[in-house]
């Protein structure tokens, strides 16, 4: 049996949403840790540390309102361009967070999946991700995609490469290639389309996060630095989402 999420420490309860106004898949760009730390005269790494609680509060708040899938951008294929010290910190930090949170995720019924490229990623990070995936694989309350060493273009290029190999081997004919088949070569083929794309810190860009999956996502940019985010911010974004008119090309 899974345990229910703990209420937010403020005692805040989720607003009443009608079920069709709940996004099935929420993607989150967790941005602004460095600025949060800078504002306090702290090293950037202190901002990353402070951001851990925000993610896991969002997980509980997402479960409270019945979200099915949450994708968290933890490290991008472009983040290797940061200083060696920050990259090293982020690798160790991701490894430790995944390890120390896995039992809690399992108790909540969260299925953890790693989405991203193995290339360059620390073996110890991959190992922790795989342990968490294995431990939580049958859980059904919420799927948490941990996007570590993820890049949207990398994902599409890797899929195209795998598909080219399949064509070369005669397993697939070029005439068969369509969106559905192409998607089956993506890193996580069963990932549903993103309904709500959130970014903290006030930046209004996607930074290479889930381009294939977000073509019809609703975008909400939040003027809050990531360590200051909690589930109440998520619920406000879902309220905004509920006011959007999603047409998918129809008139
Ligand atoms: C997001 O915060 C965390 C990662 C990208 C890993 P940043 O580190 O990008 O913080 P800012 O954007 O510099 O404030
Ligand atoms: C996006 O944030 C990546 C993650 C949150 C992991 P960045 O801070 O790296 O993005 P840019 O550089 O501002 O576009
Ligand atoms: Mg940033």
PDB file of C-alpha atoms and ligand atoms in Angstrom:
ATOM      1  CA  UNK A   1       0.000   0.000   0.000  1.00  0.00           C
ATOM      2  CA  UNK A   2       1.172   3.489  -0.820  1.00  0.00           C
ATOM      3  CA  UNK A   3       1.086   6.228   1.730  1.00  0.00           C
ATOM      4  CA  UNK A   4      -0.808   9.387   0.819  1.00  0.00           C
ATOM      5  CA  UNK A   5       1.209  12.578   0.296  1.00  0.00           C
ATOM      6  CA  UNK A   6       1.810  14.717   3.357  1.00  0.00           C
ATOM      7  CA  UNK A   7      -0.016  18.045   3.190  1.00  0.00           C
ATOM      8  CA  UNK A   8       2.060  21.142   2.558  1.00  0.00           C
ATOM      9  CA  UNK A   9       3.664  22.486   5.762  1.00  0.00           C
ATOM     10  CA  UNK A  10       1.462  25.604   5.547  1.00  0.00           C
ATOM     11  CA  UNK A  11      -1.586  23.343   5.741  1.00  0.00           C
ATOM     12  CA  UNK A  12      -2.661  24.558   2.281  1.00  0.00           C
ATOM     13  CA  UNK A  13      -5.052  22.209   0.500  1.00  0.00           C
ATOM     14  CA  UNK A  14      -5.329  21.991  -3.291  1.00  0.00           C
ATOM     15  CA  UNK A  15      -8.038  24.016  -5.029  1.00  0.00           C
ATOM     16  CA  UNK A  16     -10.931  21.973  -6.435  1.00  0.00           C
ATOM     17  CA  UNK A  17     -10.120  21.218 -10.059  1.00  0.00           C
ATOM     18  CA  UNK A  18     -12.471  19.460 -12.432  1.00  0.00           C
ATOM     19  CA  UNK A  19     -10.729  16.301 -13.667  1.00  0.00           C
ATOM     20  CA  UNK A  20     -10.503  17.398 -17.309  1.00  0.00           C
ATOM     21  CA  UNK A  21      -8.617  20.515 -16.202  1.00  0.00           C
ATOM     22  CA  UNK A  22      -5.790  18.495 -14.685  1.00  0.00           C
ATOM     23  CA  UNK A  23      -2.746  18.237 -16.981  1.00  0.00           C
ATOM     24  CA  UNK A  24      -1.808  14.595 -17.482  1.00  0.00           C
ATOM     25  CA  UNK A  25       1.860  15.416 -17.969  1.00  0.00           C
ATOM     26  CA  UNK A  26       3.676  18.384 -16.457  1.00  0.00           C
ATOM     27  CA  UNK A  27       7.244  19.201 -17.519  1.00  0.00           C
ATOM     28  CA  UNK A  28       9.303  21.413 -15.217  1.00  0.00           C
ATOM     29  CA  UNK A  29      12.474  23.371 -15.944  1.00  0.00           C
ATOM     30  CA  UNK A  30      13.892  23.837 -12.464  1.00  0.00           C
ATOM     31  CA  UNK A  31      15.749  27.114 -13.023  1.00  0.00           C
ATOM     32  CA  UNK A  32      17.137  29.889 -10.852  1.00  0.00           C
ATOM     33  CA  UNK A  33      19.200  28.084  -8.223  1.00  0.00           C
ATOM     34  CA  UNK A  34      22.327  30.101  -8.950  1.00  0.00           C
ATOM     35  CA  UNK A  35      20.496  33.450  -8.717  1.00  0.00           C
ATOM     36  CA  UNK A  36      18.768  32.385  -5.496  1.00  0.00           C
ATOM     37  CA  UNK A  37      22.180  31.669  -3.953  1.00  0.00           C
ATOM     38  CA  UNK A  38      23.738  34.832  -5.358  1.00  0.00           C
ATOM     39  CA  UNK A  39      20.998  36.962  -3.782  1.00  0.00           C
ATOM     40  CA  UNK A  40      22.050  35.545  -0.427  1.00  0.00           C
ATOM     41  CA  UNK A  41      25.780  35.853  -0.972  1.00  0.00           C
ATOM     42  CA  UNK A  42      26.090  32.064  -1.102  1.00  0.00           C
ATOM     43  CA  UNK A  43      27.900  29.824  -3.597  1.00  0.00           C
ATOM     44  CA  UNK A  44      25.778  28.593  -6.534  1.00  0.00           C
ATOM     45  CA  UNK A  45      25.920  25.081  -5.129  1.00  0.00           C
ATOM     46  CA  UNK A  46      23.912  26.208  -2.095  1.00  0.00           C
ATOM     47  CA  UNK A  47      21.112  27.085  -4.501  1.00  0.00           C
ATOM     48  CA  UNK A  48      21.120  23.596  -5.963  1.00  0.00           C
ATOM     49  CA  UNK A  49      20.932  22.146  -2.459  1.00  0.00           C
ATOM     50  CA  UNK A  50      18.024  24.402  -1.579  1.00  0.00           C
ATOM     51  CA  UNK A  51      16.223  23.289  -4.737  1.00  0.00           C
ATOM     52  CA  UNK A  52      15.886  19.659  -3.710  1.00  0.00           C
ATOM     53  CA  UNK A  53      12.949  20.271  -1.378  1.00  0.00           C
ATOM     54  CA  UNK A  54      11.063  22.169  -4.100  1.00  0.00           C
ATOM     55  CA  UNK A  55      11.032  19.179  -6.440  1.00  0.00           C
ATOM     56  CA  UNK A  56       9.813  16.725  -3.848  1.00  0.00           C
ATOM     57  CA  UNK A  57       7.149  19.121  -2.607  1.00  0.00           C
ATOM     58  CA  UNK A  58       5.938  19.376  -6.207  1.00  0.00           C
ATOM     59  CA  UNK A  59       5.779  15.594  -6.451  1.00  0.00           C
ATOM     60  CA  UNK A  60       3.448  15.477  -3.438  1.00  0.00           C
ATOM     61  CA  UNK A  61       1.375  18.395  -4.703  1.00  0.00           C
ATOM     62  CA  UNK A  62       1.070  16.746  -8.128  1.00  0.00           C
ATOM     63  CA  UNK A  63      -0.157  13.513  -6.536  1.00  0.00           C
ATOM     64  CA  UNK A  64      -2.688  15.475  -4.461  1.00  0.00           C
ATOM     65  CA  UNK A  65      -4.391  16.758  -7.616  1.00  0.00           C
ATOM     66  CA  UNK A  66      -4.085  13.572  -9.677  1.00  0.00           C
ATOM     67  CA  UNK A  67      -1.328  14.414 -12.165  1.00  0.00           C
ATOM     68  CA  UNK A  68      -0.104  11.225 -13.881  1.00  0.00           C
ATOM     69  CA  UNK A  69       3.342  12.196 -15.100  1.00  0.00           C
ATOM     70  CA  UNK A  70       5.934  14.785 -14.046  1.00  0.00           C
ATOM     71  CA  UNK A  71       9.199  15.397 -15.905  1.00  0.00           C
ATOM     72  CA  UNK A  72      11.966  17.255 -14.081  1.00  0.00           C
ATOM     73  CA  UNK A  73      14.895  18.799 -15.946  1.00  0.00           C
ATOM     74  CA  UNK A  74      17.808  18.123 -13.623  1.00  0.00           C
ATOM     75  CA  UNK A  75      20.837  18.361 -15.930  1.00  0.00           C
ATOM     76  CA  UNK A  76      20.902  19.258 -19.614  1.00  0.00           C
ATOM     77  CA  UNK A  77      23.300  18.152 -22.332  1.00  0.00           C
ATOM     78  CA  UNK A  78      24.385  21.828 -22.391  1.00  0.00           C
ATOM     79  CA  UNK A  79      25.110  21.988 -18.648  1.00  0.00           C
ATOM     80  CA  UNK A  80      28.495  20.348 -19.304  1.00  0.00           C
ATOM     81  CA  UNK A  81      29.554  23.862 -20.383  1.00  0.00           C
ATOM     82  CA  UNK A  82      29.564  25.028 -16.740  1.00  0.00           C
ATOM     83  CA  UNK A  83      32.730  25.170 -14.649  1.00  0.00           C
ATOM     84  CA  UNK A  84      34.268  21.767 -13.866  1.00  0.00           C
ATOM     85  CA  UNK A  85      33.576  22.398 -10.175  1.00  0.00           C
ATOM     86  CA  UNK A  86      29.865  23.027 -10.719  1.00  0.00           C
ATOM     87  CA  UNK A  87      29.527  20.036 -13.064  1.00  0.00           C
ATOM     88  CA  UNK A  88      31.235  17.850 -10.481  1.00  0.00           C
ATOM     89  CA  UNK A  89      28.958  19.154  -7.759  1.00  0.00           C
ATOM     90  CA  UNK A  90      25.832  18.584  -9.855  1.00  0.00           C
ATOM     91  CA  UNK A  91      26.836  15.013 -10.698  1.00  0.00           C
ATOM     92  CA  UNK A  92      27.454  14.105  -7.055  1.00  0.00           C
ATOM     93  CA  UNK A  93      24.343  15.960  -5.978  1.00  0.00           C
ATOM     94  CA  UNK A  94      22.082  14.174  -8.464  1.00  0.00           C
ATOM     95  CA  UNK A  95      23.530  10.828  -7.410  1.00  0.00           C
ATOM     96  CA  UNK A  96      22.881  11.566  -3.723  1.00  0.00           C
ATOM     97  CA  UNK A  97      19.388  12.993  -4.206  1.00  0.00           C
ATOM     98  CA  UNK A  98      18.263   9.978  -6.210  1.00  0.00           C
ATOM     99  CA  UNK A  99      19.643   7.663  -3.550  1.00  0.00           C
ATOM    100  CA  UNK A 100      18.200   9.455  -0.539  1.00  0.00           C
ATOM    101  CA  UNK A 101      14.742   9.994  -2.072  1.00  0.00           C
ATOM    102  CA  UNK A 102      14.086   6.606  -3.614  1.00  0.00           C
ATOM    103  CA  UNK A 103      12.404   4.978  -0.616  1.00  0.00           C
ATOM    104  CA  UNK A 104      10.150   7.988  -0.130  1.00  0.00           C
ATOM    105  CA  UNK A 105       9.208   7.897  -3.826  1.00  0.00           C
ATOM    106  CA  UNK A 106       8.489   4.205  -3.548  1.00  0.00           C
ATOM    107  CA  UNK A 107       6.256   4.697  -0.490  1.00  0.00           C
ATOM    108  CA  UNK A 108       4.274   7.328  -2.378  1.00  0.00           C
ATOM    109  CA  UNK A 109       3.777   4.955  -5.316  1.00  0.00           C
ATOM    110  CA  UNK A 110       5.947   7.014  -7.646  1.00  0.00           C
ATOM    111  CA  UNK A 111       7.525   5.258 -10.592  1.00  0.00           C
ATOM    112  CA  UNK A 112      10.932   6.832 -11.227  1.00  0.00           C
ATOM    113  CA  UNK A 113      12.361   6.765 -14.745  1.00  0.00           C
ATOM    114  CA  UNK A 114      15.614   8.156 -16.046  1.00  0.00           C
ATOM    115  CA  UNK A 115      15.403  10.010 -19.345  1.00  0.00           C
ATOM    116  CA  UNK A 116      18.689  11.128 -20.903  1.00  0.00           C
ATOM    117  CA  UNK A 117      21.919  10.098 -22.566  1.00  0.00           C
ATOM    118  CA  UNK A 118      24.448   7.765 -20.940  1.00  0.00           C
ATOM    119  CA  UNK A 119      27.356   9.460 -22.771  1.00  0.00           C
ATOM    120  CA  UNK A 120      29.563  11.415 -20.277  1.00  0.00           C
ATOM    121  CA  UNK A 121      27.137  10.877 -17.401  1.00  0.00           C
ATOM    122  CA  UNK A 122      28.875   9.593 -14.275  1.00  0.00           C
ATOM    123  CA  UNK A 123      28.539   5.829 -13.864  1.00  0.00           C
ATOM    124  CA  UNK A 124      27.545   6.329 -10.214  1.00  0.00           C
ATOM    125  CA  UNK A 125      24.641   8.557 -11.286  1.00  0.00           C
ATOM    126  CA  UNK A 126      23.464   5.989 -13.833  1.00  0.00           C
ATOM    127  CA  UNK A 127      23.690   3.284 -11.172  1.00  0.00           C
ATOM    128  CA  UNK A 128      21.509   5.190  -8.714  1.00  0.00           C
ATOM    129  CA  UNK A 129      18.982   5.969 -11.445  1.00  0.00           C
ATOM    130  CA  UNK A 130      18.820   2.299 -12.405  1.00  0.00           C
ATOM    131  CA  UNK A 131      18.367   1.199  -8.788  1.00  0.00           C
ATOM    132  CA  UNK A 132      15.508   3.684  -8.362  1.00  0.00           C
ATOM    133  CA  UNK A 133      13.913   2.561 -11.648  1.00  0.00           C
ATOM    134  CA  UNK A 134      14.062  -1.067 -10.639  1.00  0.00           C
ATOM    135  CA  UNK A 135      12.725  -0.445  -7.119  1.00  0.00           C
ATOM    136  CA  UNK A 136       9.764   1.605  -8.328  1.00  0.00           C
ATOM    137  CA  UNK A 137       8.966  -0.034 -11.673  1.00  0.00           C
ATOM    138  CA  UNK A 138       5.521  -1.359 -10.764  1.00  0.00           C
ATOM    139  CA  UNK A 139       4.298   1.838  -9.057  1.00  0.00           C
ATOM    140  CA  UNK A 140       1.290   3.549 -10.589  1.00  0.00           C
ATOM    141  CA  UNK A 141       0.432   6.694  -8.643  1.00  0.00           C
ATOM    142  CA  UNK A 142       2.699   9.079 -10.604  1.00  0.00           C
ATOM    143  CA  UNK A 143       5.539   8.659 -13.081  1.00  0.00           C
ATOM    144  CA  UNK A 144       8.501  10.910 -12.309  1.00  0.00           C
ATOM    145  CA  UNK A 145      10.837  11.294 -15.284  1.00  0.00           C
ATOM    146  CA  UNK A 146      14.214  12.382 -13.980  1.00  0.00           C
ATOM    147  CA  UNK A 147      15.797  14.078 -16.981  1.00  0.00           C
ATOM    148  CA  UNK A 148      19.508  13.829 -16.303  1.00  0.00           C
ATOM    149  CA  UNK A 149      21.927  14.535 -19.147  1.00  0.00           C
ATOM    150  CA  UNK A 150      18.849  15.156 -21.256  1.00  0.00           C
ATOM    151  CA  UNK A 151      18.751  17.251 -24.423  1.00  0.00           C
ATOM    152  CA  UNK A 152      15.850  17.405 -26.840  1.00  0.00           C
ATOM    153  CA  UNK A 153      17.985  17.534 -29.957  1.00  0.00           C
ATOM    154  CA  UNK A 154      20.197  14.735 -28.628  1.00  0.00           C
ATOM    155  CA  UNK A 155      17.091  12.624 -28.059  1.00  0.00           C
ATOM    156  CA  UNK A 156      15.836  13.223 -31.604  1.00  0.00           C
ATOM    157  CA  UNK A 157      19.249  12.643 -33.180  1.00  0.00           C
ATOM    158  CA  UNK A 158      19.705   9.411 -31.199  1.00  0.00           C
ATOM    159  CA  UNK A 159      16.268   8.240 -32.349  1.00  0.00           C
ATOM    160  CA  UNK A 160      17.101   9.088 -35.968  1.00  0.00           C
ATOM    161  CA  UNK A 161      20.372   7.146 -35.663  1.00  0.00           C
ATOM    162  CA  UNK A 162      18.620   4.077 -34.243  1.00  0.00           C
ATOM    163  CA  UNK A 163      15.985   4.289 -36.958  1.00  0.00           C
ATOM    164  CA  UNK A 164      18.649   4.593 -39.681  1.00  0.00           C
ATOM    165  CA  UNK A 165      20.264   1.418 -38.357  1.00  0.00           C
ATOM    166  CA  UNK A 166      16.913  -0.375 -38.423  1.00  0.00           C
ATOM    167  CA  UNK A 167      16.416   0.693 -42.046  1.00  0.00           C
ATOM    168  CA  UNK A 168      19.929  -0.424 -42.935  1.00  0.00           C
ATOM    169  CA  UNK A 169      19.240  -3.845 -41.416  1.00  0.00           C
ATOM    170  CA  UNK A 170      16.047  -4.097 -43.425  1.00  0.00           C
ATOM    171  CA  UNK A 171      13.870  -4.139 -40.289  1.00  0.00           C
ATOM    172  CA  UNK A 172      12.043  -0.968 -41.287  1.00  0.00           C
ATOM    173  CA  UNK A 173      11.271   0.420 -44.700  1.00  0.00           C
ATOM    174  CA  UNK A 174      11.460   4.209 -45.205  1.00  0.00           C
ATOM    175  CA  UNK A 175       7.847   4.193 -46.397  1.00  0.00           C
ATOM    176  CA  UNK A 176       6.728   2.979 -42.961  1.00  0.00           C
ATOM    177  CA  UNK A 177       8.256   5.917 -41.086  1.00  0.00           C
ATOM    178  CA  UNK A 178       5.625   8.110 -39.501  1.00  0.00           C
ATOM    179  CA  UNK A 179       5.327  10.064 -36.239  1.00  0.00           C
ATOM    180  CA  UNK A 180       4.217   7.041 -34.249  1.00  0.00           C
ATOM    181  CA  UNK A 181       7.069   4.867 -35.473  1.00  0.00           C
ATOM    182  CA  UNK A 182       9.610   7.653 -34.969  1.00  0.00           C
ATOM    183  CA  UNK A 183       8.411   8.188 -31.418  1.00  0.00           C
ATOM    184  CA  UNK A 184       9.028   4.531 -30.658  1.00  0.00           C
ATOM    185  CA  UNK A 185      12.758   5.247 -31.093  1.00  0.00           C
ATOM    186  CA  UNK A 186      12.797   8.086 -28.558  1.00  0.00           C
ATOM    187  CA  UNK A 187      14.385   7.588 -25.166  1.00  0.00           C
ATOM    188  CA  UNK A 188      11.063   6.987 -23.401  1.00  0.00           C
ATOM    189  CA  UNK A 189       8.557   6.021 -26.123  1.00  0.00           C
ATOM    190  CA  UNK A 190       5.628   5.747 -23.716  1.00  0.00           C
ATOM    191  CA  UNK A 191       6.048   9.273 -22.379  1.00  0.00           C
ATOM    192  CA  UNK A 192       2.815  11.109 -23.032  1.00  0.00           C
ATOM    193  CA  UNK A 193       2.689  14.511 -24.683  1.00  0.00           C
ATOM    194  CA  UNK A 194       3.399  17.375 -22.309  1.00  0.00           C
ATOM    195  CA  UNK A 195       0.205  19.241 -21.365  1.00  0.00           C
ATOM    196  CA  UNK A 196       1.718  21.900 -19.119  1.00  0.00           C
ATOM    197  CA  UNK A 197       5.303  23.144 -19.491  1.00  0.00           C
ATOM    198  CA  UNK A 198       6.534  25.105 -16.483  1.00  0.00           C
ATOM    199  CA  UNK A 199       9.676  27.096 -15.992  1.00  0.00           C
ATOM    200  CA  UNK A 200      10.752  28.943 -12.883  1.00  0.00           C
ATOM    201  CA  UNK A 201      13.096  31.951 -12.603  1.00  0.00           C
ATOM    202  CA  UNK A 202      11.352  34.213 -15.121  1.00  0.00           C
ATOM    203  CA  UNK A 203      13.327  32.984 -18.158  1.00  0.00           C
ATOM    204  CA  UNK A 204      11.046  32.376 -21.116  1.00  0.00           C
ATOM    205  CA  UNK A 205      12.717  29.663 -23.124  1.00  0.00           C
ATOM    206  CA  UNK A 206      12.676  25.905 -23.329  1.00  0.00           C
ATOM    207  CA  UNK A 207      16.466  25.322 -23.216  1.00  0.00           C
ATOM    208  CA  UNK A 208      16.149  22.106 -25.213  1.00  0.00           C
ATOM    209  CA  UNK A 209      13.629  20.398 -22.909  1.00  0.00           C
ATOM    210  CA  UNK A 210      11.219  17.870 -24.439  1.00  0.00           C
ATOM    211  CA  UNK A 211      10.698  19.549 -27.844  1.00  0.00           C
ATOM    212  CA  UNK A 212       9.090  16.506 -29.492  1.00  0.00           C
ATOM    213  CA  UNK A 213       6.667  16.009 -26.619  1.00  0.00           C
ATOM    214  CA  UNK A 214       5.800  19.704 -26.075  1.00  0.00           C
ATOM    215  CA  UNK A 215       4.550  20.797 -29.487  1.00  0.00           C
ATOM    216  CA  UNK A 216       1.043  21.383 -28.069  1.00  0.00           C
ATOM    217  CA  UNK A 217       1.975  22.071 -24.448  1.00  0.00           C
ATOM    218  CA  UNK A 218       0.653  25.128 -22.630  1.00  0.00           C
ATOM    219  CA  UNK A 219       3.579  27.222 -21.358  1.00  0.00           C
ATOM    220  CA  UNK A 220       3.551  28.900 -17.962  1.00  0.00           C
ATOM    221  CA  UNK A 221       6.585  30.924 -16.902  1.00  0.00           C
ATOM    222  CA  UNK A 222       6.824  31.567 -13.200  1.00  0.00           C
ATOM    223  CA  UNK A 223       8.564  34.582 -11.705  1.00  0.00           C
ATOM    224  CA  UNK A 224       9.940  32.589  -8.789  1.00  0.00           C
ATOM    225  CA  UNK A 225      13.446  31.180  -8.368  1.00  0.00           C
ATOM    226  CA  UNK A 226      13.434  27.400  -8.151  1.00  0.00           C
ATOM    227  CA  UNK A 227      14.316  27.020  -4.431  1.00  0.00           C
ATOM    228  CA  UNK A 228      11.295  29.217  -3.586  1.00  0.00           C
ATOM    229  CA  UNK A 229       8.880  27.027  -5.566  1.00  0.00           C
ATOM    230  CA  UNK A 230       6.454  24.753  -3.745  1.00  0.00           C
ATOM    231  CA  UNK A 231       3.241  22.909  -4.583  1.00  0.00           C
ATOM    232  CA  UNK A 232       1.132  26.062  -4.192  1.00  0.00           C
ATOM    233  CA  UNK A 233       3.029  27.543  -7.153  1.00  0.00           C
ATOM    234  CA  UNK A 234       2.260  24.367  -9.110  1.00  0.00           C
ATOM    235  CA  UNK A 235      -1.440  24.608  -8.273  1.00  0.00           C
ATOM    236  CA  UNK A 236      -1.540  28.247  -9.430  1.00  0.00           C
ATOM    237  CA  UNK A 237       0.021  27.174 -12.720  1.00  0.00           C
ATOM    238  CA  UNK A 238      -2.611  24.443 -13.064  1.00  0.00           C
ATOM    239  CA  UNK A 239      -5.317  27.068 -12.483  1.00  0.00           C
ATOM    240  CA  UNK A 240      -3.806  29.133 -15.297  1.00  0.00           C
ATOM    241  CA  UNK A 241      -3.694  25.993 -17.475  1.00  0.00           C
ATOM    242  CA  UNK A 242      -7.402  25.464 -16.805  1.00  0.00           C
ATOM    243  CA  UNK A 243      -8.184  28.883 -18.301  1.00  0.00           C
ATOM    244  CA  UNK A 244      -6.383  28.111 -21.570  1.00  0.00           C
ATOM    245  CA  UNK A 245      -8.307  27.134 -24.686  1.00  0.00           C
ATOM    246  CA  UNK A 246      -6.486  24.171 -26.237  1.00  0.00           C
ATOM    247  CA  UNK A 247      -7.446  23.808 -29.881  1.00  0.00           C
ATOM    248  CA  UNK A 248      -4.830  21.448 -31.383  1.00  0.00           C
ATOM    249  CA  UNK A 249      -5.257  23.060 -34.775  1.00  0.00           C
ATOM    250  CA  UNK A 250      -9.041  22.756 -34.819  1.00  0.00           C
ATOM    251  CA  UNK A 251     -11.146  25.834 -35.507  1.00  0.00           C
TER     252      UNK A 251
HETATM  253  C1  LIG B   1      18.973  25.377 -12.424  1.00  0.00           C
HETATM  254  O1  LIG B   1      19.493  26.506 -11.811  1.00  0.00           O
HETATM  255  C2  LIG B   1      19.746  24.132 -12.107  1.00  0.00           C
HETATM  256  C3  LIG B   1      20.466  23.560 -13.249  1.00  0.00           C
HETATM  257  C4  LIG B   1      20.510  24.050 -14.446  1.00  0.00           C
HETATM  258  C5  LIG B   1      21.215  22.347 -13.005  1.00  0.00           C
HETATM  259  P1  LIG B   1      20.682  27.311 -12.434  1.00  0.00           P
HETATM  260  O2  LIG B   1      21.956  26.735 -11.920  1.00  0.00           O
HETATM  261  O3  LIG B   1      20.582  27.361 -13.910  1.00  0.00           O
HETATM  262  O4  LIG B   1      20.460  28.748 -11.804  1.00  0.00           O
HETATM  263  P2  LIG B   1      20.575  30.138 -12.546  1.00  0.00           P
HETATM  264  O5  LIG B   1      19.754  30.063 -13.773  1.00  0.00           O
HETATM  265  O6  LIG B   1      22.033  30.314 -12.861  1.00  0.00           O
HETATM  266  O7  LIG B   1      20.082  31.135 -11.556  1.00  0.00           O
HETATM  267  C1  LIG B   2      17.891  24.522 -18.089  1.00  0.00           C
HETATM  268  O1  LIG B   2      18.385  25.561 -17.320  1.00  0.00           O
HETATM  269  C2  LIG B   2      18.461  23.206 -17.613  1.00  0.00           C
HETATM  270  C3  LIG B   2      17.982  22.717 -16.331  1.00  0.00           C
HETATM  271  C4  LIG B   2      17.142  23.308 -15.544  1.00  0.00           C
HETATM  272  C5  LIG B   2      18.539  21.446 -15.925  1.00  0.00           C
HETATM  273  P1  LIG B   2      19.691  26.373 -17.750  1.00  0.00           P
HETATM  274  O2  LIG B   2      19.918  27.373 -16.679  1.00  0.00           O
HETATM  275  O3  LIG B   2      20.796  25.445 -18.048  1.00  0.00           O
HETATM  276  O4  LIG B   2      19.225  27.049 -19.111  1.00  0.00           O
HETATM  277  P2  LIG B   2      19.757  28.356 -19.860  1.00  0.00           P
HETATM  278  O5  LIG B   2      21.240  28.193 -20.007  1.00  0.00           O
HETATM  279  O6  LIG B   2      19.421  29.522 -18.991  1.00  0.00           O
HETATM  280  O7  LIG B   2      19.004  28.379 -21.133  1.00  0.00           O
HETATM  281 MG1  LIG B   3      19.705  28.618 -15.204  1.00  0.00          MG
END
